[in-house]
Amino acid sequence: MVFSVKRNKWQSIIKQLEAVLGKKGVIKRKEELLTYECDGLPQYRQRPALVTLPKTTEEVSTIARICHENDIPWIARGAGTGLSGGALPVEDCVLIVTARMREVLEVDYENQRIVVQPGIINNWVTQTVSGAGFYYAPDPSSQIICSIGGNIAENSGGVHCLKYGTTTNHVLGLTIVTPEGDIVKLGGKVPETPGYDLTGLFVGSEGTLGIATEITLKILKTPDSISVVLADFNSIEEAGNAVGEIIQAGIIPAGMEMMDNFSINAVENIVATQCYPRDAQAILLVELDGLEVEVKNYKEKVGEICLKCGARSITSAEDAPTRLKLWKGRKAAFAAMGKISPNYFVQDGVVPRSQLASVLSEINALGEQYGYRIANVFHAGDGNLHPLILYNQAEEGSFEKVEELGGEILKLCVKVGGSISGEHGIGSDKKCYMADMFTEADLETMQYVRSAFNPKGLANPEKIFPTPRTCGESANAQKAEFQGAQAF
């Protein structure tokens, strides 16, 4: 869709926004707008027309209403750490940034819930409740900087999503502002409410159905006991077999992560944990939590399974400092790649656990074919891959080749029965591949839902669904954007 606003009209819109937010709540200088021209996927850039900094639901509602009345597209943005271009501005848009919406509105330990604004940082939720013996389970690697609103938009996961689920499993209720500026409450403060599951629909909608301004989250009791097991292997295949055997044994770890040799050495060069054997072809990190007797029993079984599958050695830790040390390298994997390569491009796909070893082998073969090194770190328990393609953007045409390589990896995931995203979302980056995973009817049905919430297409346009301008032939797999709105 194409939107345009006459230049003389912008002055009137700025005055309306400043009347609500104050002059400091509206960013309009070109130099300052550069800060917001991309998210955590810096290869795609577009400067917004304006940036707004609301503090309340009512202010967000007013911004959305002004945009609706003037046919101005708007994009919600949290901390800007997204990796799929979900918060990428479009031309002549208003960015609604939730950075000032960082209040904890309510804590209810008795009913194990907390109500927060969307700009609060993921890790702050746990910090808020940890003194009372609680924590918030979803923990993306970026949890010290990513915001809850962004986690809602992308349905973020993390290490603990294997046992505890992704963000959608921890959201009880939402206050949202619709693209027309209406304030609507979805769900509530109890686990189940009657009617359509609009809360589940909204989580993961990537800002195309509106913006969440108040979020009710479940918090969990801190486990009695936690143990982390580190096993190292001579091959990816052995580590992959261990993953399957652990799940088949009826053990559901809190988290189970794998790293290949390239990643192991990259993080040891930077973080120097001295925990990861540099000559190992793969390591497996398995976190177990629960009652002390349960954790002790599972730790022994996990060790036995790993040794049976070919593990060379087993290390475990129960005390917090040593556990954190074992996890430190995995949490720093993305940052380590930034130290050894001028640029990297991270993909996010899902494959069945049984296909882990063969898919990794094919990914490495693709890397050799295209001439790029690929580091593999992933949530092994649920098959969520995060291949990092290292390249130098200064080399002419390099990013186009890397994009093509990333696309081949996503197609491979779909081919073996997986998905083109596990937790990073579709955004601008992957929308060309939606037609590889979904039929024309699938995509048209999704558009009906989007059009019901977002009839003018103003909320985060040009995201998720393939369009002719950017996706060429793949756009033919669906009808024109919002065509279904009239029929609906």
Coordinates of C-alpha atoms in Angstrom, one line a residue:
M1 CA 0.0 0.0 0.0
V2 CA 1.1 3.6 -0.7
F3 CA 0.5 6.4 1.8
S4 CA 1.4 10.0 1.3
V5 CA 0.9 13.2 3.4
K6 CA 1.2 16.7 2.0
R7 CA 4.1 18.6 3.5
N8 CA 2.0 21.4 4.8
K9 CA -0.2 18.9 6.6
W10 CA 2.6 17.6 8.7
Q11 CA 2.9 20.9 10.6
S12 CA -0.7 20.6 11.7
I13 CA -0.2 17.0 12.7
I14 CA 3.0 17.9 14.7
K15 CA 1.0 20.6 16.6
Q16 CA -1.7 18.1 17.4
L17 CA 0.8 15.5 18.7
E18 CA 2.7 18.1 20.7
A19 CA -0.5 19.3 22.4
V20 CA -0.8 15.8 23.8
L21 CA 2.8 14.7 24.4
G22 CA 4.6 18.1 24.8
K23 CA 7.4 19.2 22.6
K24 CA 9.8 16.6 24.2
G25 CA 7.4 13.8 23.3
V26 CA 7.7 14.4 19.5
I27 CA 11.0 13.9 17.7
K28 CA 11.1 15.6 14.3
R29 CA 14.7 16.7 13.6
K30 CA 16.3 14.6 10.9
E31 CA 19.5 14.0 12.8
E32 CA 17.5 12.6 15.8
L33 CA 15.2 10.5 13.6
L34 CA 18.3 8.6 12.3
T35 CA 18.3 6.7 15.7
Y36 CA 15.0 5.0 14.7
E37 CA 15.6 4.2 11.1
C38 CA 16.2 0.4 11.8
D39 CA 15.8 -2.2 14.5
G40 CA 18.2 -5.0 15.4
L41 CA 18.3 -5.9 11.7
P42 CA 20.4 -3.0 10.5
Q43 CA 20.7 -4.1 6.9
Y44 CA 17.2 -2.6 6.2
R45 CA 16.8 1.2 6.9
Q46 CA 14.1 3.8 6.5
R47 CA 13.8 7.1 8.3
P48 CA 10.3 7.8 9.8
A49 CA 8.6 11.1 9.4
L50 CA 8.1 11.5 13.1
V51 CA 8.7 9.7 16.4
T52 CA 6.3 9.9 19.3
L53 CA 7.1 9.0 23.0
P54 CA 3.9 8.4 24.9
K55 CA 3.7 7.5 28.5
T56 CA 0.1 6.3 28.9
T57 CA -2.6 4.3 27.1
E58 CA -4.6 7.4 26.5
E59 CA -1.7 9.1 24.8
V60 CA -1.1 6.1 22.5
S61 CA -4.9 6.1 21.7
T62 CA -4.7 9.8 20.7
I63 CA -1.7 9.2 18.5
A64 CA -3.4 6.3 16.7
R65 CA -6.6 8.3 16.3
I66 CA -4.7 11.2 14.7
C67 CA -2.9 8.8 12.3
H68 CA -6.3 7.2 11.5
E69 CA -8.0 10.5 10.7
N70 CA -5.1 11.6 8.5
D71 CA -4.4 8.2 6.8
I72 CA -0.9 8.1 8.2
P73 CA 0.8 4.7 8.7
W74 CA 2.3 4.0 12.2
I75 CA 4.6 1.5 13.6
A76 CA 5.0 0.4 17.2
R77 CA 8.6 0.1 18.5
G78 CA 9.9 -1.0 21.8
A79 CA 13.6 -1.3 22.5
G80 CA 14.5 -1.9 18.8
T81 CA 16.2 -5.2 19.4
G82 CA 14.0 -7.2 17.0
L83 CA 15.9 -9.3 14.4
S84 CA 13.3 -9.5 11.5
G85 CA 12.7 -5.8 10.7
G86 CA 9.4 -5.8 12.5
A87 CA 9.9 -2.3 13.7
L88 CA 11.3 -1.0 10.4
P89 CA 9.7 2.3 9.5
V90 CA 7.9 2.8 6.2
E91 CA 8.0 6.1 4.3
D92 CA 6.1 9.0 5.8
C93 CA 5.2 7.1 9.0
V94 CA 4.8 7.9 12.6
L95 CA 6.8 5.7 15.0
I96 CA 5.1 5.1 18.4
V97 CA 8.0 4.3 20.7
T98 CA 7.1 2.8 24.1
A99 CA 10.5 3.6 25.8
R100 CA 8.8 5.9 28.4
M101 CA 6.1 3.3 29.3
R102 CA 8.2 1.4 31.9
E103 CA 5.9 1.3 34.9
V104 CA 5.0 -1.8 37.0
L105 CA 1.3 -1.2 37.5
E106 CA 0.5 -4.0 39.8
V107 CA 2.1 -7.0 41.5
D108 CA -0.1 -9.8 42.8
Y109 CA 2.0 -12.6 44.4
E110 CA -1.0 -14.5 45.8
N111 CA -2.3 -15.0 42.3
Q112 CA 1.1 -15.1 40.6
R113 CA 0.7 -12.2 38.2
I114 CA 2.2 -8.8 37.4
V115 CA 0.8 -6.0 35.3
V116 CA 3.4 -3.9 33.4
Q117 CA 3.6 -1.3 30.6
P118 CA 5.1 -2.5 27.3
G119 CA 8.4 -0.6 27.6
I120 CA 9.6 -2.4 30.7
I121 CA 12.7 -4.5 30.0
N122 CA 12.2 -8.3 30.1
N123 CA 14.7 -8.9 32.9
W124 CA 13.3 -6.2 35.0
V125 CA 10.1 -8.3 35.5
T126 CA 12.2 -11.0 37.2
Q127 CA 14.1 -8.4 39.2
T128 CA 10.9 -6.9 40.4
V129 CA 9.6 -10.2 41.8
S130 CA 12.7 -12.2 42.6
G131 CA 12.9 -11.0 46.2
A132 CA 9.6 -12.7 46.9
G133 CA 10.8 -16.0 45.3
F134 CA 9.2 -15.5 41.8
Y135 CA 10.5 -15.1 38.2
Y136 CA 9.3 -14.5 34.7
A137 CA 10.1 -17.5 32.5
P138 CA 10.5 -16.3 28.9
D139 CA 14.1 -15.3 28.6
P140 CA 15.4 -14.3 25.1
S141 CA 19.2 -13.9 24.8
S142 CA 18.5 -10.2 24.6
Q143 CA 16.5 -10.2 27.9
I144 CA 18.7 -7.5 29.5
I145 CA 17.7 -5.0 26.8
C146 CA 14.5 -6.2 25.0
S147 CA 11.1 -4.9 26.1
I148 CA 8.0 -6.8 27.0
G149 CA 6.0 -5.0 24.3
G150 CA 8.4 -6.3 21.7
N151 CA 8.2 -9.8 23.2
I152 CA 4.5 -9.6 22.9
A153 CA 4.7 -8.5 19.2
E154 CA 7.1 -11.3 18.2
N155 CA 6.0 -14.0 20.7
S156 CA 9.6 -14.3 21.8
G157 CA 11.0 -17.5 23.3
G158 CA 14.4 -18.1 24.9
V159 CA 16.2 -20.8 26.7
H160 CA 13.3 -21.8 28.9
C161 CA 10.7 -22.0 26.2
L162 CA 11.2 -25.8 25.9
K163 CA 9.5 -26.5 29.3
Y164 CA 7.6 -23.3 30.0
G165 CA 6.5 -22.1 26.5
T166 CA 7.0 -18.9 24.6
T167 CA 5.6 -15.5 25.5
T168 CA 2.0 -16.4 24.6
N169 CA 1.9 -19.0 27.3
H170 CA 2.6 -16.3 30.0
V171 CA 0.2 -13.6 28.9
L172 CA -3.1 -13.5 30.8
G173 CA -4.5 -10.2 29.5
L174 CA -3.8 -7.1 27.4
T175 CA -5.0 -3.6 27.1
I176 CA -4.5 -2.7 23.5
V177 CA -5.0 0.4 21.3
T178 CA -6.5 -0.5 17.9
P179 CA -5.4 1.1 14.7
E180 CA -8.4 3.3 14.9
G181 CA -7.5 4.5 18.3
D182 CA -10.0 2.6 20.4
I183 CA -8.9 1.2 23.8
V184 CA -9.8 -2.5 24.1
K185 CA -9.2 -5.1 26.8
L186 CA -8.4 -8.7 25.8
G187 CA -8.3 -11.6 28.2
G188 CA -8.1 -10.7 31.9
K189 CA -6.4 -11.7 35.1
V190 CA -7.5 -15.3 35.2
P191 CA -6.1 -18.1 32.9
E192 CA -9.3 -18.7 30.9
T193 CA -11.9 -16.3 29.8
P194 CA -15.0 -17.0 27.6
G195 CA -15.2 -16.1 24.0
Y196 CA -12.6 -16.0 21.3
D197 CA -8.9 -16.2 22.4
L198 CA -8.1 -12.7 21.2
T199 CA -5.2 -12.5 23.6
G200 CA -3.6 -15.5 21.8
L201 CA -4.4 -13.9 18.5
F202 CA -2.7 -10.6 19.4
V203 CA 0.5 -12.1 20.8
G204 CA 2.8 -12.6 17.8
S205 CA 0.8 -10.4 15.5
E206 CA 3.9 -8.1 15.1
G207 CA 2.1 -4.8 15.5
T208 CA -0.3 -5.4 12.7
L209 CA -3.4 -5.6 14.9
G210 CA -2.6 -2.7 17.3
I211 CA -0.3 -1.9 20.2
A212 CA -0.4 -3.4 23.7
T213 CA -0.2 -0.7 26.4
E214 CA -0.9 -2.7 29.6
I215 CA 0.2 -6.4 29.9
T216 CA -0.8 -8.9 32.6
L217 CA 1.9 -11.6 32.9
K218 CA 2.1 -14.9 34.8
I219 CA 5.0 -15.2 37.2
L220 CA 6.3 -18.5 38.5
K221 CA 7.7 -19.7 41.8
T222 CA 11.5 -20.0 41.7
P223 CA 12.3 -23.8 41.6
D224 CA 13.6 -25.5 44.7
S225 CA 16.6 -26.9 42.8
I226 CA 18.4 -26.1 39.5
S227 CA 21.2 -28.0 37.8
V228 CA 23.0 -27.3 34.5
V229 CA 24.7 -30.2 32.7
L230 CA 27.3 -29.6 30.0
A231 CA 28.2 -32.4 27.7
D232 CA 30.7 -32.2 24.8
F233 CA 30.7 -34.4 21.7
N234 CA 32.9 -35.5 18.8
S235 CA 30.1 -34.8 16.3
I236 CA 26.9 -32.8 15.8
E237 CA 25.1 -36.1 15.1
E238 CA 26.0 -37.5 18.5
A239 CA 24.7 -34.3 20.2
G240 CA 21.6 -34.4 18.1
N241 CA 20.9 -38.0 19.1
A242 CA 21.3 -37.1 22.7
V243 CA 18.7 -34.4 22.4
G244 CA 16.2 -36.9 21.1
E245 CA 17.0 -39.6 23.6
I246 CA 16.6 -37.1 26.5
I247 CA 13.1 -36.1 25.4
Q248 CA 12.1 -39.8 24.6
A249 CA 13.2 -40.7 28.2
G250 CA 10.3 -38.5 29.4
I251 CA 12.6 -35.7 30.7
I252 CA 11.6 -32.2 29.8
P253 CA 14.5 -29.9 30.7
A254 CA 13.9 -26.2 31.5
G255 CA 16.2 -25.5 28.6
M256 CA 18.4 -27.5 26.2
E257 CA 20.9 -25.6 24.0
M258 CA 23.5 -26.7 21.4
M259 CA 26.5 -25.0 19.9
D260 CA 28.8 -26.1 17.1
N261 CA 32.6 -26.0 17.1
F262 CA 32.8 -22.7 15.3
S263 CA 30.5 -21.1 17.9
I264 CA 32.4 -22.7 20.8
N265 CA 35.7 -21.2 19.7
A266 CA 34.2 -17.8 18.9
V267 CA 32.7 -17.4 22.4
E268 CA 35.8 -18.8 24.1
N269 CA 37.9 -16.2 22.3
I270 CA 35.7 -13.4 23.6
V271 CA 34.2 -14.5 26.9
A272 CA 36.9 -17.0 27.9
T273 CA 34.7 -19.1 30.1
Q274 CA 37.2 -22.0 29.9
C275 CA 34.2 -24.2 30.2
Y276 CA 33.7 -25.2 26.6
P277 CA 36.3 -27.7 25.2
R278 CA 37.7 -26.0 22.0
D279 CA 38.2 -29.3 20.2
A280 CA 34.6 -30.5 20.7
Q281 CA 32.4 -30.5 17.6
A282 CA 29.4 -29.8 19.6
I283 CA 28.3 -29.0 23.2
L284 CA 25.0 -29.6 24.8
L285 CA 23.7 -27.4 27.7
V286 CA 20.8 -29.0 29.6
E287 CA 19.2 -27.1 32.5
L288 CA 17.0 -29.1 34.9
D289 CA 14.7 -27.6 37.6
G290 CA 12.1 -28.7 40.1
L291 CA 12.2 -30.5 43.4
E292 CA 15.7 -31.4 44.7
V293 CA 15.1 -35.2 44.5
E294 CA 13.7 -34.8 41.0
V295 CA 16.6 -32.7 39.7
K296 CA 19.1 -35.1 41.2
N297 CA 17.5 -38.1 39.5
Y298 CA 17.1 -36.4 36.1
K299 CA 20.7 -35.1 36.2
E300 CA 22.0 -38.6 36.6
K301 CA 19.8 -39.9 33.7
V302 CA 20.8 -37.0 31.4
G303 CA 24.5 -37.8 32.1
E304 CA 23.9 -41.5 31.3
I305 CA 22.1 -40.7 28.1
C306 CA 24.8 -38.3 26.9
L307 CA 27.5 -40.8 27.6
K308 CA 25.6 -43.5 25.8
C309 CA 25.2 -41.2 22.8
G310 CA 29.0 -40.6 22.7
A311 CA 29.7 -37.6 25.0
R312 CA 33.3 -37.3 25.9
S313 CA 32.8 -35.7 29.3
I314 CA 30.0 -34.4 31.5
T315 CA 30.2 -31.4 33.8
S316 CA 27.4 -30.2 36.1
A317 CA 26.7 -27.2 38.3
E318 CA 24.2 -26.5 41.0
D319 CA 25.4 -23.2 42.6
A320 CA 24.2 -20.0 40.8
P321 CA 27.7 -18.6 40.0
T322 CA 28.9 -21.7 38.3
R323 CA 25.6 -22.2 36.4
L324 CA 25.8 -18.6 35.1
K325 CA 29.4 -19.3 34.0
L326 CA 28.3 -22.4 32.0
W327 CA 25.5 -20.3 30.4
K328 CA 27.7 -17.2 29.8
G329 CA 29.1 -18.3 26.5
R330 CA 25.7 -19.3 25.0
K331 CA 24.2 -16.0 26.0
A332 CA 27.1 -14.1 24.4
A333 CA 27.1 -16.1 21.1
F334 CA 25.7 -13.3 19.0
A335 CA 28.0 -10.7 20.5
A336 CA 31.0 -12.9 19.9
M337 CA 30.2 -13.1 16.2
G338 CA 30.2 -9.3 16.0
K339 CA 33.8 -9.5 17.3
I340 CA 35.1 -11.8 14.6
S341 CA 33.3 -10.6 11.6
P342 CA 32.5 -7.1 10.2
N343 CA 28.8 -8.1 9.8
Y344 CA 26.6 -11.1 10.5
F345 CA 23.1 -12.0 9.5
V346 CA 21.1 -14.2 11.8
Q347 CA 18.2 -16.5 10.7
D348 CA 15.6 -18.1 12.8
G349 CA 13.9 -21.3 11.7
V350 CA 12.5 -24.5 13.2
V351 CA 13.0 -28.1 12.3
P352 CA 11.8 -31.4 13.9
R353 CA 14.3 -32.6 16.5
S354 CA 14.8 -35.8 14.5
Q355 CA 16.1 -33.7 11.6
L356 CA 18.7 -31.6 13.6
A357 CA 21.8 -33.4 12.5
S358 CA 20.9 -33.7 8.8
V359 CA 19.7 -30.1 8.5
L360 CA 22.9 -28.7 10.2
S361 CA 24.9 -30.7 7.7
E362 CA 22.9 -29.2 4.8
I363 CA 23.3 -25.7 6.3
N364 CA 27.1 -26.1 6.4
A365 CA 27.0 -27.4 2.8
L366 CA 25.1 -24.3 1.8
G367 CA 27.6 -22.1 3.5
E368 CA 30.4 -23.7 1.5
Q369 CA 28.4 -23.3 -1.7
Y370 CA 27.9 -19.6 -1.1
G371 CA 31.3 -19.0 0.3
Y372 CA 30.3 -17.9 3.8
R373 CA 31.1 -19.2 7.3
I374 CA 28.0 -20.1 9.3
A375 CA 28.0 -20.5 13.1
N376 CA 25.2 -22.5 14.6
V377 CA 23.6 -21.9 18.0
F378 CA 20.1 -23.1 18.8
H379 CA 17.4 -24.1 21.1
A380 CA 18.0 -27.8 20.5
G381 CA 15.1 -29.1 22.6
D382 CA 12.5 -27.6 20.3
G383 CA 14.5 -27.5 17.1
N384 CA 14.8 -23.7 16.9
L385 CA 17.9 -22.9 14.8
H386 CA 19.8 -19.6 14.8
P387 CA 22.4 -19.9 12.0
L388 CA 24.6 -16.8 12.0
I389 CA 26.0 -16.0 8.5
L390 CA 29.3 -14.1 8.7
Y391 CA 30.1 -11.6 5.9
N392 CA 31.6 -8.2 5.0
Q393 CA 29.0 -5.7 3.8
A394 CA 31.8 -3.6 2.2
E395 CA 32.1 -6.3 -0.5
E396 CA 29.8 -5.4 -3.3
G397 CA 26.7 -7.6 -3.6
S398 CA 27.6 -9.5 -0.4
F399 CA 24.3 -8.8 1.4
E400 CA 22.2 -9.9 -1.5
K401 CA 24.1 -13.2 -1.6
V402 CA 23.7 -13.6 2.2
E403 CA 19.9 -12.9 1.9
E404 CA 19.7 -15.6 -0.7
L405 CA 21.6 -18.0 1.5
G406 CA 19.3 -17.2 4.4
G407 CA 16.3 -17.8 2.2
E408 CA 17.7 -21.2 1.2
I409 CA 18.0 -22.1 4.9
L410 CA 14.4 -21.1 5.6
K411 CA 13.2 -23.2 2.6
L412 CA 15.2 -26.1 3.9
C413 CA 13.4 -25.8 7.3
V414 CA 10.0 -25.9 5.6
K415 CA 11.0 -28.8 3.4
V416 CA 11.7 -31.0 6.4
G417 CA 8.5 -30.1 8.1
G418 CA 9.5 -27.1 10.1
S419 CA 8.8 -23.4 10.1
I420 CA 10.4 -20.1 8.9
S421 CA 10.3 -18.6 12.3
G422 CA 10.5 -19.8 15.9
E423 CA 10.6 -16.6 17.8
H424 CA 12.0 -13.7 15.8
G425 CA 8.9 -13.1 13.7
I426 CA 8.4 -12.5 10.0
G427 CA 8.7 -8.7 9.8
S428 CA 10.3 -7.4 6.6
D429 CA 13.0 -10.0 6.4
K430 CA 11.0 -13.2 5.9
K431 CA 7.7 -12.2 4.3
C432 CA 8.9 -13.3 0.9
Y433 CA 9.0 -16.9 2.2
M434 CA 5.5 -17.0 3.7
A435 CA 4.2 -18.5 0.4
D436 CA 6.7 -21.4 0.8
M437 CA 5.0 -22.3 4.1
F438 CA 1.3 -21.3 3.5
T439 CA -1.2 -21.7 0.7
E440 CA -3.1 -18.9 -1.0
A441 CA -6.1 -19.7 1.1
D442 CA -4.1 -19.7 4.3
L443 CA -2.6 -16.2 3.6
E444 CA -6.0 -14.8 2.5
T445 CA -7.6 -16.0 5.8
M446 CA -4.8 -14.3 7.7
Q447 CA -5.6 -11.1 5.8
Y448 CA -9.3 -11.3 6.8
V449 CA -8.2 -11.2 10.4
R450 CA -5.7 -8.4 9.9
S451 CA -8.4 -6.3 8.0
A452 CA -10.9 -6.8 10.7
F453 CA -8.6 -5.1 13.2
N454 CA -6.7 -2.9 10.8
P455 CA -9.2 -2.0 7.9
K456 CA -7.0 0.9 6.5
G457 CA -3.8 -1.0 6.8
L458 CA -2.2 1.7 8.8
A459 CA -0.7 -0.4 11.6
N460 CA 2.7 -1.7 10.6
P461 CA 2.0 -1.9 6.9
E462 CA 4.3 -3.9 4.5
K463 CA 5.1 -6.5 7.2
I464 CA 4.5 -10.3 7.4
F465 CA 2.8 -10.7 4.1
P466 CA 4.6 -10.8 0.7
T467 CA 4.1 -7.8 -1.6
P468 CA 4.9 -7.5 -5.3
R469 CA 7.4 -4.6 -4.7
T470 CA 9.7 -6.6 -2.5
C471 CA 8.9 -10.3 -3.2
G472 CA 8.5 -10.7 -6.9
E473 CA 6.9 -14.0 -7.8
S474 CA 6.1 -15.0 -4.3
A475 CA 3.5 -12.3 -4.1
N476 CA 1.4 -14.2 -6.6
A477 CA 0.8 -16.8 -3.9
Q478 CA -1.7 -14.4 -2.3
K479 CA -4.2 -11.8 -3.4
A480 CA -3.5 -8.1 -3.1
E481 CA -3.1 -6.8 0.5
F482 CA -6.4 -6.0 2.1
Q483 CA -8.4 -7.1 -1.0
G484 CA -10.4 -9.4 1.3
A485 CA -11.5 -6.5 3.5
Q486 CA -14.3 -5.5 1.1
A487 CA -15.5 -9.1 0.8
F488 CA -15.3 -9.5 4.6

